[in-house]
Amino acid sequence: MDKQVYKAVLERAGGLCELCFQYKPLQLHHIISGSGKRKQHETVESCIMLCVDCHRAAHNDFRVNRLLKKTVQLVYMCEGYTIDQVRRMMGGKLY
């Protein structure tokens, strides 16, 4: 885990779960994951601080997982990346 990414995401969250906005103990969640993708695509945009309950939902609820992926994809597009660049940054898939 990149310590600078972790620190920046933790700072962005400001002590709040970035999904339910409650003050609870937080865990870093990698939105882009799977077979080497987690570390390769670890950026401030592709990571989020979640409470234990939301972190569990991000892994176990398809709708939550997809919502997070779509959000990251939209952030990348708003930052001006091309569709091909976004696809690569998303681990080879668009959502």
PDB file of C-alpha atoms in Angstrom:
ATOM      1  CA  MET A   1       0.000   0.000   0.000  1.00  0.00           C
ATOM      2  CA  ASP A   2       1.301   3.411  -0.990  1.00  0.00           C
ATOM      3  CA  LYS A   3       1.583   5.407   2.247  1.00  0.00           C
ATOM      4  CA  GLN A   4       1.145   8.734   0.433  1.00  0.00           C
ATOM      5  CA  VAL A   5      -2.104   7.520  -1.165  1.00  0.00           C
ATOM      6  CA  TYR A   6      -3.314   6.234   2.212  1.00  0.00           C
ATOM      7  CA  LYS A   7      -2.498   9.535   3.922  1.00  0.00           C
ATOM      8  CA  ALA A   8      -4.191  11.623   1.204  1.00  0.00           C
ATOM      9  CA  VAL A   9      -7.349   9.491   1.232  1.00  0.00           C
ATOM     10  CA  LEU A  10      -7.489   9.557   5.034  1.00  0.00           C
ATOM     11  CA  GLU A  11      -7.113  13.332   4.972  1.00  0.00           C
ATOM     12  CA  ARG A  12      -9.820  13.689   2.303  1.00  0.00           C
ATOM     13  CA  ALA A  13     -12.231  11.626   4.430  1.00  0.00           C
ATOM     14  CA  GLY A  14     -11.718  13.863   7.444  1.00  0.00           C
ATOM     15  CA  GLY A  15     -12.578  11.060   9.854  1.00  0.00           C
ATOM     16  CA  LEU A  16     -15.863  10.220   8.104  1.00  0.00           C
ATOM     17  CA  CYS A  17     -16.825   7.111   6.172  1.00  0.00           C
ATOM     18  CA  GLU A  18     -16.963   8.345   2.580  1.00  0.00           C
ATOM     19  CA  LEU A  19     -20.086   6.291   1.896  1.00  0.00           C
ATOM     20  CA  CYS A  20     -22.337   6.667   4.958  1.00  0.00           C
ATOM     21  CA  PHE A  21     -20.656   9.840   6.339  1.00  0.00           C
ATOM     22  CA  GLN A  22     -20.547   8.566   9.918  1.00  0.00           C
ATOM     23  CA  TYR A  23     -17.654   8.900  12.348  1.00  0.00           C
ATOM     24  CA  LYS A  24     -16.566   5.295  12.760  1.00  0.00           C
ATOM     25  CA  PRO A  25     -13.218   3.479  12.585  1.00  0.00           C
ATOM     26  CA  LEU A  26     -12.128   3.576   8.942  1.00  0.00           C
ATOM     27  CA  GLN A  27     -10.501   1.139   6.535  1.00  0.00           C
ATOM     28  CA  LEU A  28      -8.987   1.856   3.127  1.00  0.00           C
ATOM     29  CA  HIS A  29     -10.929   0.266   0.276  1.00  0.00           C
ATOM     30  CA  HIS A  30      -9.388  -0.229  -3.172  1.00  0.00           C
ATOM     31  CA  ILE A  31     -12.204   0.293  -5.672  1.00  0.00           C
ATOM     32  CA  ILE A  32     -10.151  -1.164  -8.548  1.00  0.00           C
ATOM     33  CA  SER A  33      -9.138  -4.672  -7.532  1.00  0.00           C
ATOM     34  CA  GLY A  34      -8.409  -8.167  -8.728  1.00  0.00           C
ATOM     35  CA  SER A  35      -5.355 -10.056  -9.933  1.00  0.00           C
ATOM     36  CA  GLY A  36      -2.630  -7.441  -9.514  1.00  0.00           C
ATOM     37  CA  LYS A  37      -4.925  -4.503 -10.313  1.00  0.00           C
ATOM     38  CA  ARG A  38      -5.201  -3.329  -6.725  1.00  0.00           C
ATOM     39  CA  LYS A  39      -1.601  -2.182  -6.381  1.00  0.00           C
ATOM     40  CA  GLN A  40      -1.133  -1.303 -10.055  1.00  0.00           C
ATOM     41  CA  HIS A  41      -4.146   1.048 -10.110  1.00  0.00           C
ATOM     42  CA  GLU A  42      -3.840   2.464  -6.587  1.00  0.00           C
ATOM     43  CA  THR A  43      -4.487   6.204  -6.745  1.00  0.00           C
ATOM     44  CA  VAL A  44      -6.142   8.732  -4.469  1.00  0.00           C
ATOM     45  CA  GLU A  45      -9.146   8.663  -6.814  1.00  0.00           C
ATOM     46  CA  SER A  46      -9.442   4.864  -6.809  1.00  0.00           C
ATOM     47  CA  CYS A  47      -9.314   4.452  -3.028  1.00  0.00           C
ATOM     48  CA  ILE A  48     -11.888   5.393  -0.424  1.00  0.00           C
ATOM     49  CA  MET A  49     -12.127   5.336   3.358  1.00  0.00           C
ATOM     50  CA  LEU A  50     -15.014   3.211   4.574  1.00  0.00           C
ATOM     51  CA  CYS A  51     -16.347   2.077   7.924  1.00  0.00           C
ATOM     52  CA  VAL A  52     -16.409  -1.671   8.535  1.00  0.00           C
ATOM     53  CA  ASP A  53     -20.078  -1.996   7.497  1.00  0.00           C
ATOM     54  CA  CYS A  54     -19.660  -0.037   4.264  1.00  0.00           C
ATOM     55  CA  HIS A  55     -16.394  -1.854   3.499  1.00  0.00           C
ATOM     56  CA  ARG A  56     -18.215  -5.163   3.824  1.00  0.00           C
ATOM     57  CA  ALA A  57     -20.978  -3.861   1.538  1.00  0.00           C
ATOM     58  CA  ALA A  58     -18.410  -2.693  -1.028  1.00  0.00           C
ATOM     59  CA  HIS A  59     -17.094  -6.254  -1.240  1.00  0.00           C
ATOM     60  CA  ASN A  60     -20.379  -8.133  -0.989  1.00  0.00           C
ATOM     61  CA  ASP A  61     -23.049  -5.946  -2.613  1.00  0.00           C
ATOM     62  CA  PHE A  62     -22.779  -5.773  -6.393  1.00  0.00           C
ATOM     63  CA  ARG A  63     -24.711  -2.473  -6.481  1.00  0.00           C
ATOM     64  CA  VAL A  64     -22.364  -0.727  -4.053  1.00  0.00           C
ATOM     65  CA  ASN A  65     -19.297  -2.084  -5.857  1.00  0.00           C
ATOM     66  CA  ARG A  66     -20.588  -0.919  -9.227  1.00  0.00           C
ATOM     67  CA  LEU A  67     -21.570   2.511  -7.885  1.00  0.00           C
ATOM     68  CA  LEU A  68     -18.054   3.062  -6.541  1.00  0.00           C
ATOM     69  CA  LYS A  69     -16.498   1.963  -9.844  1.00  0.00           C
ATOM     70  CA  LYS A  70     -18.788   4.247 -11.848  1.00  0.00           C
ATOM     71  CA  THR A  71     -17.905   7.138  -9.546  1.00  0.00           C
ATOM     72  CA  VAL A  72     -14.160   6.634 -10.046  1.00  0.00           C
ATOM     73  CA  GLN A  73     -14.680   6.351 -13.791  1.00  0.00           C
ATOM     74  CA  LEU A  74     -16.620   9.636 -13.819  1.00  0.00           C
ATOM     75  CA  VAL A  75     -13.905  11.373 -11.772  1.00  0.00           C
ATOM     76  CA  TYR A  76     -11.266  10.256 -14.284  1.00  0.00           C
ATOM     77  CA  MET A  77     -13.388  11.471 -17.210  1.00  0.00           C
ATOM     78  CA  CYS A  78     -13.971  14.836 -15.519  1.00  0.00           C
ATOM     79  CA  GLU A  79     -10.208  15.130 -15.048  1.00  0.00           C
ATOM     80  CA  GLY A  80      -9.890  15.018 -18.843  1.00  0.00           C
ATOM     81  CA  TYR A  81      -8.622  11.500 -19.466  1.00  0.00           C
ATOM     82  CA  THR A  82      -9.631   9.848 -22.753  1.00  0.00           C
ATOM     83  CA  ILE A  83     -11.888   6.791 -22.813  1.00  0.00           C
ATOM     84  CA  ASP A  84      -8.894   4.555 -23.573  1.00  0.00           C
ATOM     85  CA  GLN A  85      -6.912   6.064 -20.692  1.00  0.00           C
ATOM     86  CA  VAL A  86      -9.870   5.633 -18.328  1.00  0.00           C
ATOM     87  CA  ARG A  87     -10.293   2.015 -19.431  1.00  0.00           C
ATOM     88  CA  ARG A  88      -6.635   1.330 -18.620  1.00  0.00           C
ATOM     89  CA  MET A  89      -6.900   3.149 -15.295  1.00  0.00           C
ATOM     90  CA  MET A  90     -10.000   1.082 -14.445  1.00  0.00           C
ATOM     91  CA  GLY A  91      -8.118  -2.157 -15.003  1.00  0.00           C
ATOM     92  CA  GLY A  92      -9.294  -2.730 -18.580  1.00  0.00           C
ATOM     93  CA  LYS A  93     -13.042  -2.283 -18.153  1.00  0.00           C
ATOM     94  CA  LEU A  94     -15.584   0.548 -18.289  1.00  0.00           C
ATOM     95  CA  TYR A  95     -18.697   0.584 -16.124  1.00  0.00           C
TER      96      TYR A  95
END
